PDB file of C-alpha atoms in Angstrom:
ATOM      1  CA  MET L   1      43.976 -73.252  47.637  1.00 42.00           C
ATOM      2  CA  ALA L   2      40.226 -73.689  47.269  1.00 41.00           C
ATOM      3  CA  ALA L   3      39.624 -70.818  49.716  1.00 42.00           C
ATOM      4  CA  ARG L   4      42.038 -68.625  47.792  1.00 41.00           C
ATOM      5  CA  HIS L   5      40.301 -69.514  44.516  1.00 41.00           C
ATOM      6  CA  ASN L   6      36.901 -68.547  45.966  1.00 45.00           C
ATOM      7  CA  ILE L   7      38.227 -65.170  47.162  1.00 39.00           C
ATOM      8  CA  LEU L   8      39.718 -64.385  43.744  1.00 38.00           C
ATOM      9  CA  THR L   9      36.509 -65.432  42.061  1.00 42.00           C
ATOM     10  CA  LYS L  10      34.469 -63.095  44.266  1.00 42.00           C
ATOM     11  CA  LEU L  11      36.892 -60.211  43.661  1.00 38.00           C
ATOM     12  CA  GLY L  12      36.711 -60.843  39.926  1.00 44.00           C
ATOM     13  CA  CYS L  13      32.911 -60.782  39.982  1.00 41.00           C
ATOM     14  CA  ALA L  14      32.849 -57.580  42.061  1.00 40.00           C
ATOM     15  CA  LEU L  15      35.345 -55.893  39.744  1.00 37.00           C
ATOM     16  CA  GLY L  16      33.342 -56.976  36.728  1.00 39.00           C
ATOM     17  CA  THR L  17      30.172 -55.527  38.246  1.00 38.00           C
ATOM     18  CA  PHE L  18      31.973 -52.222  39.019  1.00 35.00           C
ATOM     19  CA  VAL L  19      33.396 -51.931  35.497  1.00 36.00           C
ATOM     20  CA  PHE L  20      30.020 -52.778  33.981  1.00 35.00           C
ATOM     21  CA  GLY L  21      28.376 -50.093  36.099  1.00 39.00           C
ATOM     22  CA  ILE L  22      30.891 -47.447  35.023  1.00 34.00           C
ATOM     23  CA  ALA L  23      30.459 -48.448  31.383  1.00 37.00           C
ATOM     24  CA  GLY L  24      26.708 -48.179  31.777  1.00 37.00           C
ATOM     25  CA  LEU L  25      26.997 -44.632  33.114  1.00 34.00           C
ATOM     26  CA  ALA L  26      29.300 -43.612  30.294  1.00 36.00           C
ATOM     27  CA  ALA L  27      26.928 -45.101  27.762  1.00 36.00           C
ATOM     28  CA  SER L  28      23.927 -43.108  29.035  1.00 37.00           C
ATOM     29  CA  PRO L  29      22.724 -40.960  26.102  1.00 39.00           C
ATOM     30  CA  ALA L  30      23.426 -37.209  26.463  1.00 38.00           C
ATOM     31  CA  SER L  31      19.933 -36.415  25.223  1.00 42.00           C
ATOM     32  CA  ALA L  32      18.491 -38.007  28.354  1.00 53.00           C
ATOM     33  CA  ALA L  33      20.207 -35.396  30.538  1.00 83.00           C
ATOM     34  CA  GLU L  34      18.098 -32.483  31.728  1.00 95.00           C
ATOM     35  CA  VAL L  35      19.567 -29.082  30.874  1.00 97.00           C
ATOM     36  CA  GLN L  36      19.278 -26.374  33.508  1.00 97.00           C
ATOM     37  CA  LEU L  37      18.917 -22.830  32.158  1.00 98.00           C
ATOM     38  CA  LYS L  38      19.231 -19.562  34.075  1.00 98.00           C
ATOM     39  CA  ALA L  39      16.886 -16.703  33.170  1.00 98.00           C
ATOM     40  CA  ALA L  40      16.388 -13.130  34.377  1.00 98.00           C
ATOM     41  CA  SER L  41      13.585 -10.584  34.052  1.00 97.00           C
ATOM     42  CA  PHE L  42      14.122  -6.814  33.873  1.00 95.00           C
ATOM     43  CA  ILE L  43      10.985  -6.187  35.948  1.00 93.00           C
ATOM     44  CA  PRO L  44       9.331  -7.908  38.955  1.00 92.00           C
ATOM     45  CA  PHE L  45       7.127 -10.857  38.078  1.00 93.00           C
ATOM     46  CA  LYS L  46       3.994  -9.522  39.768  1.00 91.00           C
ATOM     47  CA  THR L  47       3.705  -6.697  37.228  1.00 92.00           C
ATOM     48  CA  ALA L  48       1.906  -6.569  33.884  1.00 93.00           C
ATOM     49  CA  PHE L  49       5.207  -6.953  32.024  1.00 95.00           C
ATOM     50  CA  GLY L  50       6.664  -9.508  34.424  1.00 95.00           C
ATOM     51  CA  ARG L  51       3.792 -12.003  34.382  1.00 96.00           C
ATOM     52  CA  PRO L  52       4.153 -12.983  30.690  1.00 97.00           C
ATOM     53  CA  PHE L  53       7.779 -14.056  31.108  1.00 98.00           C
ATOM     54  CA  GLN L  54       6.841 -15.966  34.255  1.00 98.00           C
ATOM     55  CA  ALA L  55       4.143 -17.762  32.214  1.00 98.00           C
ATOM     56  CA  PHE L  56       6.640 -18.562  29.441  1.00 98.00           C
ATOM     57  CA  VAL L  57       9.136 -20.056  31.879  1.00 98.00           C
ATOM     58  CA  ASP L  58       6.419 -21.942  33.779  1.00 98.00           C
ATOM     59  CA  HIS L  59       5.266 -23.506  30.504  1.00 98.00           C
ATOM     60  CA  ILE L  60       8.811 -24.640  29.661  1.00 98.00           C
ATOM     61  CA  ASN L  61       9.219 -26.152  33.117  1.00 98.00           C
ATOM     62  CA  GLU L  62       5.873 -27.934  32.876  1.00 98.00           C
ATOM     63  CA  THR L  63       6.349 -29.361  29.392  1.00 98.00           C
ATOM     64  CA  GLY L  64      10.104 -29.879  29.651  1.00 98.00           C
ATOM     65  CA  LYS L  65      10.347 -32.037  32.763  1.00 96.00           C
ATOM     66  CA  GLY L  66      13.410 -34.234  32.446  1.00 97.00           C
ATOM     67  CA  VAL L  67      14.499 -32.316  29.341  1.00 98.00           C
ATOM     68  CA  VAL L  68      14.694 -28.559  30.027  1.00 98.00           C
ATOM     69  CA  GLN L  69      14.189 -26.621  33.254  1.00 98.00           C
ATOM     70  CA  VAL L  70      14.592 -22.879  33.778  1.00 98.00           C
ATOM     71  CA  GLN L  71      15.592 -21.147  37.010  1.00 98.00           C
ATOM     72  CA  LEU L  72      14.171 -17.636  37.060  1.00 97.00           C
ATOM     73  CA  VAL L  73      15.438 -14.525  38.890  1.00 96.00           C
ATOM     74  CA  GLY L  74      14.257 -10.929  38.925  1.00 95.00           C
ATOM     75  CA  PRO L  75      15.941  -7.505  38.914  1.00 94.00           C
ATOM     76  CA  GLU L  76      16.604  -7.750  42.634  1.00 92.00           C
ATOM     77  CA  ALA L  77      19.197 -10.444  41.822  1.00 95.00           C
ATOM     78  CA  ILE L  78      20.581  -8.883  38.624  1.00 96.00           C
ATOM     79  CA  PRO L  79      19.597  -5.245  37.871  1.00 93.00           C
ATOM     80  CA  GLY L  80      17.790  -4.834  34.567  1.00 92.00           C
ATOM     81  CA  MET L  81      20.487  -2.702  32.941  1.00 92.00           C
ATOM     82  CA  GLU L  82      23.107  -5.362  33.736  1.00 96.00           C
ATOM     83  CA  GLN L  83      21.145  -8.295  32.336  1.00 98.00           C
ATOM     84  CA  PRO L  84      22.128  -7.894  28.637  1.00 98.00           C
ATOM     85  CA  ASN L  85      25.832  -8.073  29.573  1.00 98.00           C
ATOM     86  CA  ALA L  86      25.091 -11.066  31.797  1.00 98.00           C
ATOM     87  CA  LEU L  87      23.484 -12.738  28.772  1.00 98.00           C
ATOM     88  CA  ARG L  88      26.397 -11.847  26.494  1.00 98.00           C
ATOM     89  CA  SER L  89      28.931 -13.344  28.925  1.00 97.00           C
ATOM     90  CA  GLY L  90      26.855 -16.480  29.555  1.00 97.00           C
ATOM     91  CA  LEU L  91      26.225 -15.660  33.216  1.00 97.00           C
ATOM     92  CA  VAL L  92      22.551 -16.174  32.368  1.00 98.00           C
ATOM     93  CA  ASP L  93      21.094 -18.060  29.421  1.00 98.00           C
ATOM     94  CA  MET L  94      17.879 -16.130  28.827  1.00 98.00           C
ATOM     95  CA  ILE L  95      16.448 -12.694  29.637  1.00 98.00           C
ATOM     96  CA  ALA L  96      13.245 -10.727  29.162  1.00 98.00           C
ATOM     97  CA  THR L  97      14.234  -7.151  28.356  1.00 97.00           C
ATOM     98  CA  PRO L  98      13.199  -4.150  26.223  1.00 96.00           C
ATOM     99  CA  PRO L  99      15.540  -2.844  23.488  1.00 95.00           C
ATOM    100  CA  SER L 100      16.249   0.250  25.606  1.00 93.00           C
ATOM    101  CA  MET L 101      18.197  -1.963  28.025  1.00 94.00           C
ATOM    102  CA  TYR L 102      20.664  -3.061  25.340  1.00 96.00           C
ATOM    103  CA  ARG L 103      20.542  -0.139  22.899  1.00 94.00           C
ATOM    104  CA  ASN L 104      24.230   0.694  23.413  1.00 94.00           C
ATOM    105  CA  ALA L 105      25.135  -2.684  21.930  1.00 96.00           C
ATOM    106  CA  VAL L 106      22.352  -3.007  19.318  1.00 97.00           C
ATOM    107  CA  PRO L 107      20.776   0.425  18.650  1.00 96.00           C
ATOM    108  CA  GLU L 108      18.966  -0.836  15.547  1.00 97.00           C
ATOM    109  CA  ALA L 109      16.808  -3.045  17.797  1.00 97.00           C
ATOM    110  CA  HIS L 110      14.614   0.030  18.316  1.00 96.00           C
ATOM    111  CA  VAL L 111      13.089  -0.568  14.883  1.00 96.00           C
ATOM    112  CA  GLN L 112      10.825  -2.908  16.854  1.00 96.00           C
ATOM    113  CA  ASP L 113       9.452   0.015  18.911  1.00 95.00           C
ATOM    114  CA  LEU L 114       8.427   1.705  15.680  1.00 94.00           C
ATOM    115  CA  SER L 115       6.937  -1.390  14.052  1.00 94.00           C
ATOM    116  CA  ASN L 116       3.241  -1.759  13.278  1.00 91.00           C
ATOM    117  CA  MET L 117       3.540  -5.522  12.761  1.00 92.00           C
ATOM    118  CA  THR L 118       2.806  -8.524  14.955  1.00 90.00           C
ATOM    119  CA  GLN L 119       5.502 -11.048  15.884  1.00 90.00           C
ATOM    120  CA  ALA L 120       4.163 -13.439  13.253  1.00 90.00           C
ATOM    121  CA  GLU L 121       4.338 -10.712  10.598  1.00 94.00           C
ATOM    122  CA  GLN L 122       7.872  -9.720  11.610  1.00 94.00           C
ATOM    123  CA  ARG L 123       8.917 -13.351  11.348  1.00 94.00           C
ATOM    124  CA  ALA L 124       7.258 -13.765   7.931  1.00 95.00           C
ATOM    125  CA  SER L 125       8.831 -10.568   6.545  1.00 96.00           C
ATOM    126  CA  GLY L 126      12.303 -11.729   7.509  1.00 97.00           C
ATOM    127  CA  GLY L 127      12.589  -8.938  10.062  1.00 96.00           C
ATOM    128  CA  GLN L 128      13.239 -11.159  13.055  1.00 96.00           C
ATOM    129  CA  ALA L 129      15.875 -13.207  11.209  1.00 96.00           C
ATOM    130  CA  ALA L 130      17.656 -10.030  10.073  1.00 97.00           C
ATOM    131  CA  LEU L 131      17.587  -8.528  13.567  1.00 97.00           C
ATOM    132  CA  ASN L 132      18.917 -11.790  14.994  1.00 97.00           C
ATOM    133  CA  GLU L 133      22.010 -11.409  12.832  1.00 97.00           C
ATOM    134  CA  SER L 134      22.767  -8.132  14.616  1.00 97.00           C
ATOM    135  CA  LEU L 135      21.973  -9.657  18.005  1.00 98.00           C
ATOM    136  CA  LYS L 136      24.306 -12.601  17.401  1.00 98.00           C
ATOM    137  CA  LYS L 137      27.139 -10.374  16.251  1.00 97.00           C
ATOM    138  CA  LYS L 138      26.827  -7.703  18.940  1.00 98.00           C
ATOM    139  CA  LEU L 139      25.222  -9.394  21.950  1.00 98.00           C
ATOM    140  CA  ASN L 140      25.831 -13.150  21.490  1.00 98.00           C
ATOM    141  CA  ALA L 141      22.056 -13.501  21.524  1.00 98.00           C
ATOM    142  CA  VAL L 142      18.967 -14.322  19.491  1.00 98.00           C
ATOM    143  CA  SER L 143      15.397 -13.201  20.016  1.00 98.00           C
ATOM    144  CA  LEU L 144      13.096 -16.167  20.584  1.00 98.00           C
ATOM    145  CA  THR L 145       9.996 -13.983  20.599  1.00 97.00           C
ATOM    146  CA  ALA L 146       8.728 -10.697  22.030  1.00 97.00           C
ATOM    147  CA  TYR L 147       5.625  -9.387  23.721  1.00 96.00           C
ATOM    148  CA  GLY L 148       3.831  -6.096  24.269  1.00 94.00           C
ATOM    149  CA  ASN L 149       3.423  -5.426  20.530  1.00 89.00           C
ATOM    150  CA  GLY L 150       0.687  -2.860  19.963  1.00 88.00           C
ATOM    151  CA  VAL L 151       0.718  -1.527  23.543  1.00 94.00           C
ATOM    152  CA  PRO L 152       1.561   2.184  23.244  1.00 95.00           C
ATOM    153  CA  PHE L 153       3.750   4.319  25.461  1.00 95.00           C
ATOM    154  CA  TYR L 154       2.311   7.418  27.142  1.00 97.00           C
ATOM    155  CA  ILE L 155       3.469  10.397  29.126  1.00 97.00           C
ATOM    156  CA  TYR L 156       1.707  10.627  32.503  1.00 97.00           C
ATOM    157  CA  LEU L 157       1.739  13.827  34.589  1.00 97.00           C
ATOM    158  CA  THR L 158       1.197  14.586  38.266  1.00 96.00           C
ATOM    159  CA  GLU L 159      -0.687  17.812  37.435  1.00 95.00           C
ATOM    160  CA  ASP L 160      -3.077  18.880  34.686  1.00 95.00           C
ATOM    161  CA  LYS L 161      -0.762  21.517  33.232  1.00 91.00           C
ATOM    162  CA  VAL L 162      -0.426  20.591  29.525  1.00 96.00           C
ATOM    163  CA  ASP L 163      -2.926  21.744  26.891  1.00 95.00           C
ATOM    164  CA  GLN L 164      -0.565  21.903  23.925  1.00 96.00           C
ATOM    165  CA  ILE L 165       2.806  20.489  22.879  1.00 96.00           C
ATOM    166  CA  GLU L 166       4.622  23.710  23.834  1.00 96.00           C
ATOM    167  CA  ASP L 167       3.568  23.272  27.476  1.00 97.00           C
ATOM    168  CA  PHE L 168       6.105  20.456  27.917  1.00 96.00           C
ATOM    169  CA  GLU L 169       8.950  22.991  27.846  1.00 95.00           C
ATOM    170  CA  GLY L 170      10.910  22.649  31.081  1.00 93.00           C
ATOM    171  CA  LEU L 171       8.820  19.870  32.646  1.00 96.00           C
ATOM    172  CA  ARG L 172      10.856  17.191  34.469  1.00 96.00           C
ATOM    173  CA  ILE L 173       9.948  13.765  33.115  1.00 97.00           C
ATOM    174  CA  ARG L 174      11.208  10.399  34.342  1.00 94.00           C
ATOM    175  CA  SER L 175      12.828   8.972  31.239  1.00 90.00           C
ATOM    176  CA  GLN L 176      14.691   6.006  29.804  1.00 85.00           C
ATOM    177  CA  PRO L 177      16.676   5.750  26.555  1.00 85.00           C
ATOM    178  CA  ASN L 178      13.765   5.090  24.179  1.00 88.00           C
ATOM    179  CA  TYR L 179      11.921   8.234  25.379  1.00 91.00           C
ATOM    180  CA  ALA L 180      14.960  10.485  25.204  1.00 92.00           C
ATOM    181  CA  PRO L 181      14.693  11.677  21.552  1.00 94.00           C
ATOM    182  CA  PHE L 182      10.995  12.529  21.944  1.00 96.00           C
ATOM    183  CA  LEU L 183      11.429  14.351  25.254  1.00 96.00           C
ATOM    184  CA  ARG L 184      14.271  16.392  23.741  1.00 95.00           C
ATOM    185  CA  ALA L 185      11.972  17.321  20.857  1.00 96.00           C
ATOM    186  CA  LEU L 186       9.315  18.395  23.378  1.00 96.00           C
ATOM    187  CA  GLY L 187      11.795  20.552  25.279  1.00 96.00           C
ATOM    188  CA  ALA L 188      11.229  18.578  28.474  1.00 96.00           C
ATOM    189  CA  SER L 189      13.925  17.999  31.075  1.00 93.00           C
ATOM    190  CA  GLN L 190      14.847  14.329  31.503  1.00 92.00           C
ATOM    191  CA  THR L 191      15.582  12.502  34.730  1.00 90.00           C
ATOM    192  CA  MET L 192      16.761   8.895  34.621  1.00 88.00           C
ATOM    193  CA  VAL L 193      15.148   7.176  37.607  1.00 87.00           C
ATOM    194  CA  PRO L 194      15.255   3.391  38.112  1.00 82.00           C
ATOM    195  CA  ILE L 195      11.847   1.740  38.346  1.00 82.00           C
ATOM    196  CA  PRO L 196      12.192   0.913  42.078  1.00 83.00           C
ATOM    197  CA  GLU L 197      12.910   4.597  42.866  1.00 90.00           C
ATOM    198  CA  THR L 198      10.184   6.133  40.698  1.00 92.00           C
ATOM    199  CA  TYR L 199       7.459   6.049  43.359  1.00 93.00           C
ATOM    200  CA  THR L 200       9.605   8.178  45.683  1.00 94.00           C
ATOM    201  CA  ALA L 201      10.545  10.543  42.841  1.00 93.00           C
ATOM    202  CA  LEU L 202       6.848  11.143  42.106  1.00 95.00           C
ATOM    203  CA  GLU L 203       5.955  11.438  45.777  1.00 93.00           C
ATOM    204  CA  ARG L 204       8.659  14.062  46.448  1.00 94.00           C
ATOM    205  CA  GLY L 205       8.064  16.039  43.264  1.00 94.00           C
ATOM    206  CA  VAL L 206      11.482  15.212  41.837  1.00 95.00           C
ATOM    207  CA  VAL L 207       9.693  14.653  38.508  1.00 96.00           C
ATOM    208  CA  ASP L 208       6.505  16.157  37.041  1.00 96.00           C
ATOM    209  CA  GLY L 209       5.636  12.968  35.249  1.00 96.00           C
ATOM    210  CA  ILE L 210       6.808   9.730  33.721  1.00 96.00           C
ATOM    211  CA  GLY L 211       7.047   8.005  30.401  1.00 94.00           C
ATOM    212  CA  TYR L 212       5.565   4.515  30.668  1.00 94.00           C
ATOM    213  CA  PRO L 213       3.450   2.059  28.649  1.00 94.00           C
ATOM    214  CA  GLY L 214      -0.296   1.701  28.819  1.00 94.00           C
ATOM    215  CA  TRP L 215       0.032  -1.310  31.106  1.00 94.00           C
ATOM    216  CA  GLY L 216       0.990  -1.567  34.703  1.00 91.00           C
ATOM    217  CA  ILE L 217       1.344   1.792  36.454  1.00 93.00           C
ATOM    218  CA  GLU L 218      -1.172   0.473  38.992  1.00 93.00           C
ATOM    219  CA  ASP L 219       1.088  -2.516  39.736  1.00 90.00           C
ATOM    220  CA  LEU L 220       3.778  -0.116  40.948  1.00 89.00           C
ATOM    221  CA  GLY L 221       1.472   2.249  42.857  1.00 93.00           C
ATOM    222  CA  TRP L 222       2.251   5.155  40.538  1.00 94.00           C
ATOM    223  CA  ASP L 223      -1.427   5.687  39.669  1.00 94.00           C
ATOM    224  CA  LYS L 224      -1.945   7.197  43.138  1.00 93.00           C
ATOM    225  CA  MET L 225       0.171  10.226  42.205  1.00 94.00           C
ATOM    226  CA  LEU L 226      -0.651  10.698  38.527  1.00 97.00           C
ATOM    227  CA  LYS L 227      -3.544  12.795  37.247  1.00 97.00           C
ATOM    228  CA  VAL L 228      -3.153  12.977  33.454  1.00 97.00           C
ATOM    229  CA  ARG L 229      -2.401  10.600  30.569  1.00 98.00           C
ATOM    230  CA  ILE L 230      -1.321  12.462  27.441  1.00 98.00           C
ATOM    231  CA  GLU L 231      -2.743  11.023  24.246  1.00 97.00           C
ATOM    232  CA  PRO L 232      -2.312   9.759  21.626  1.00 97.00           C
ATOM    233  CA  GLY L 233       0.069   7.014  22.690  1.00 96.00           C
ATOM    234  CA  PHE L 234       3.285   6.576  20.725  1.00 95.00           C
ATOM    235  CA  TYR L 235       5.663   3.789  19.654  1.00 94.00           C
ATOM    236  CA  SER L 236       4.898   0.163  20.500  1.00 93.00           C
ATOM    237  CA  VAL L 237       6.073  -1.727  23.560  1.00 94.00           C
ATOM    238  CA  VAL L 238       8.630  -4.470  22.938  1.00 95.00           C
ATOM    239  CA  VAL L 239       9.923  -6.901  25.539  1.00 97.00           C
ATOM    240  CA  ASN L 240      12.301  -9.334  23.868  1.00 98.00           C
ATOM    241  CA  ILE L 241      12.862 -12.812  25.195  1.00 98.00           C
ATOM    242  CA  LEU L 242      16.521 -13.221  24.305  1.00 98.00           C
ATOM    243  CA  MET L 243      18.665 -16.330  24.605  1.00 98.00           C
ATOM    244  CA  ASN L 244      22.425 -16.713  24.492  1.00 98.00           C
ATOM    245  CA  ASP L 245      23.073 -18.023  20.972  1.00 97.00           C
ATOM    246  CA  LYS L 246      25.851 -20.422  21.990  1.00 97.00           C
ATOM    247  CA  LYS L 247      23.643 -21.970  24.661  1.00 98.00           C
ATOM    248  CA  LEU L 248      20.828 -22.347  22.158  1.00 98.00           C
ATOM    249  CA  GLU L 249      23.160 -24.099  19.707  1.00 97.00           C
ATOM    250  CA  GLN L 250      24.241 -26.541  22.428  1.00 97.00           C
ATOM    251  CA  LEU L 251      20.711 -27.813  23.037  1.00 97.00           C
ATOM    252  CA  THR L 252      19.811 -31.249  21.724  1.00 97.00           C
ATOM    253  CA  PRO L 253      16.941 -31.484  19.195  1.00 96.00           C
ATOM    254  CA  GLU L 254      14.647 -32.669  22.001  1.00 97.00           C
ATOM    255  CA  GLN L 255      15.601 -29.746  24.229  1.00 98.00           C
ATOM    256  CA  ARG L 256      15.300 -27.249  21.393  1.00 98.00           C
ATOM    257  CA  LYS L 257      11.812 -28.545  20.576  1.00 98.00           C
ATOM    258  CA  VAL L 258      10.656 -27.739  24.116  1.00 98.00           C
ATOM    259  CA  ILE L 259      11.796 -24.122  23.630  1.00 98.00           C
ATOM    260  CA  ASP L 260      10.327 -23.827  20.121  1.00 98.00           C
ATOM    261  CA  ASP L 261       6.982 -25.292  21.209  1.00 98.00           C
ATOM    262  CA  ALA L 262       6.906 -22.885  24.159  1.00 98.00           C
ATOM    263  CA  VAL L 263       7.328 -19.939  21.759  1.00 97.00           C
ATOM    264  CA  VAL L 264       4.328 -21.086  19.693  1.00 97.00           C
ATOM    265  CA  TRP L 265       2.245 -21.564  22.840  1.00 98.00           C
ATOM    266  CA  PHE L 266       3.349 -18.199  24.256  1.00 97.00           C
ATOM    267  CA  GLU L 267       2.414 -16.143  21.208  1.00 95.00           C
ATOM    268  CA  GLU L 268      -1.072 -17.655  21.257  1.00 95.00           C
ATOM    269  CA  TYR L 269      -1.333 -17.116  25.024  1.00 96.00           C
ATOM    270  CA  MET L 270      -0.432 -13.433  24.662  1.00 96.00           C
ATOM    271  CA  VAL L 271      -3.421 -12.683  22.394  1.00 93.00           C
ATOM    272  CA  GLN L 272      -5.853 -13.002  25.302  1.00 94.00           C
ATOM    273  CA  TYR L 273      -3.377 -11.626  27.843  1.00 95.00           C
ATOM    274  CA  ASP L 274      -3.015  -8.436  25.768  1.00 93.00           C
ATOM    275  CA  LYS L 275      -6.758  -7.798  25.830  1.00 92.00           C
ATOM    276  CA  GLU L 276      -7.132  -8.479  29.538  1.00 93.00           C
ATOM    277  CA  ALA L 277      -4.085  -6.439  30.575  1.00 93.00           C
ATOM    278  CA  THR L 278      -5.170  -3.447  28.480  1.00 92.00           C
ATOM    279  CA  GLN L 279      -8.688  -3.495  29.895  1.00 93.00           C
ATOM    280  CA  LYS L 280      -7.452  -3.914  33.460  1.00 93.00           C
ATOM    281  CA  SER L 281      -4.981  -1.035  33.223  1.00 93.00           C
ATOM    282  CA  LEU L 282      -7.440   1.388  31.613  1.00 92.00           C
ATOM    283  CA  GLU L 283     -10.033   0.593  34.276  1.00 94.00           C
ATOM    284  CA  ALA L 284      -7.459   1.056  37.047  1.00 94.00           C
ATOM    285  CA  GLN L 285      -6.375   4.419  35.636  1.00 95.00           C
ATOM    286  CA  LYS L 286      -9.979   5.570  35.379  1.00 94.00           C
ATOM    287  CA  ALA L 287     -10.662   4.461  38.952  1.00 95.00           C
ATOM    288  CA  ALA L 288      -7.580   6.410  40.104  1.00 95.00           C
ATOM    289  CA  GLY L 289      -8.973   9.570  38.502  1.00 96.00           C
ATOM    290  CA  ILE L 290      -6.407   9.779  35.700  1.00 97.00           C
ATOM    291  CA  LYS L 291      -7.904  11.733  32.815  1.00 96.00           C
ATOM    292  CA  ALA L 292      -6.890  11.655  29.168  1.00 96.00           C
ATOM    293  CA  VAL L 293      -5.696  14.837  27.448  1.00 97.00           C
ATOM    294  CA  ASP L 294      -5.502  14.453  23.669  1.00 97.00           C
ATOM    295  CA  LEU L 295      -2.913  16.614  21.902  1.00 97.00           C
ATOM    296  CA  GLY L 296      -3.806  15.342  18.449  1.00 97.00           C
ATOM    297  CA  PRO L 297      -1.940  13.441  15.701  1.00 96.00           C
ATOM    298  CA  GLU L 298       1.003  15.885  15.603  1.00 97.00           C
ATOM    299  CA  PHE L 299       2.050  14.641  19.041  1.00 97.00           C
ATOM    300  CA  GLU L 300       2.464  11.054  17.834  1.00 96.00           C
ATOM    301  CA  LYS L 301       4.099  12.180  14.563  1.00 96.00           C
ATOM    302  CA  LEU L 302       6.706  14.150  16.510  1.00 97.00           C
ATOM    303  CA  ALA L 303       7.457  11.091  18.663  1.00 97.00           C
ATOM    304  CA  ARG L 304       7.917   8.846  15.626  1.00 95.00           C
ATOM    305  CA  LYS L 305      10.070  11.358  13.742  1.00 96.00           C
ATOM    306  CA  ALA L 306      12.344  11.937  16.746  1.00 96.00           C
ATOM    307  CA  MET L 307      12.815   8.214  17.351  1.00 95.00           C
ATOM    308  CA  TRP L 308      13.578   7.327  13.707  1.00 96.00           C
ATOM    309  CA  GLU L 309      16.160  10.084  13.463  1.00 96.00           C
ATOM    310  CA  ASP L 310      17.842   8.846  16.641  1.00 95.00           C
ATOM    311  CA  VAL L 311      17.851   5.187  15.547  1.00 96.00           C
ATOM    312  CA  VAL L 312      19.349   6.023  12.146  1.00 96.00           C
ATOM    313  CA  LYS L 313      21.944   8.309  13.760  1.00 96.00           C
ATOM    314  CA  ASN L 314      23.091   5.505  16.068  1.00 96.00           C
ATOM    315  CA  SER L 315      22.797   2.737  13.471  1.00 96.00           C
ATOM    316  CA  PRO L 316      23.243   4.366  10.042  1.00 96.00           C
ATOM    317  CA  LYS L 317      23.781   1.102   8.176  1.00 96.00           C
ATOM    318  CA  GLU L 318      21.603  -1.531   9.862  1.00 96.00           C
ATOM    319  CA  ALA L 319      18.510   0.517  10.822  1.00 96.00           C
ATOM    320  CA  PRO L 320      17.581   1.701   7.287  1.00 96.00           C
ATOM    321  CA  ALA L 321      17.992  -1.879   6.023  1.00 96.00           C
ATOM    322  CA  LEU L 322      15.745  -3.249   8.794  1.00 96.00           C
ATOM    323  CA  ARG L 323      13.086  -0.564   8.572  1.00 95.00           C
ATOM    324  CA  PRO L 324      11.057  -1.965   5.617  1.00 96.00           C
ATOM    325  CA  LEU L 325      11.042  -5.423   7.230  1.00 97.00           C
ATOM    326  CA  PHE L 326       9.242  -4.008  10.285  1.00 96.00           C
ATOM    327  CA  GLN L 327       6.658  -1.864   8.470  1.00 93.00           C
ATOM    328  CA  LYS L 328       3.507  -2.951   6.635  1.00 90.00           C
TER     329      LYS L 328
END
């Protein structure tokens, strides 16, 4: 009997320890769990427009250890044009992308391309909050921040064959949606070429030039085949860092603070990055022998007029309401 009593006692103690352990696991606070986020970039990370998002994610991972961590993939894993839908469906939680990549869903987002305000000014004017309402409704997303503000777009040509606006008639230009209204106004022929295929298109003469920002043509090797940069620049670059709104709402206060603090850090970080990237790209273009051809203020005015008309046509209600919030 004594032996049987000892066995039962040991079983009781073991069971008690097991139950206590399970209860302890169940009682672990949810806020102590580390959330894993998936993020995608529309452009490779070793480019002028890829490095900022890499820095943003690296900062989250450094400051959010044990709280928030972000796994990052590039366009080789999810093509840039597919990333907005991946964000909407929750396949990824965060993306870095320009408005042109999601214009079919939120055409009014192009008011950012035409803005002359910094991110801080857009936030203070209520512009970012108003745009986020459209993003939530149409893309299940919110914009955490954006970068590239103030960096103009240009048209680059493989030959020095334009002295006036009329000379664009019939030229084949590598385009994307935000250039389309302007190129139509110029009478140029548009060719949609993915970024990875643009080098070959230039090399084989498939296009006479490209539309691209002031940063980064040297990162992609395009500077080797371009001879002219048409000035003045037009529009303003925007790369939104978007997050799935449902995922953002699910974050604990501690997790959300990591993201919010990263946004503050990032916008300060980009002040110096902007200066360095602009200087580097201009020096690289000069070294490659790319010369500037200035067509005067009418060139930029035509670009702005064409874009506004297109944005209002595609978003007749939201765009006019947003416009004053994105203009000084």
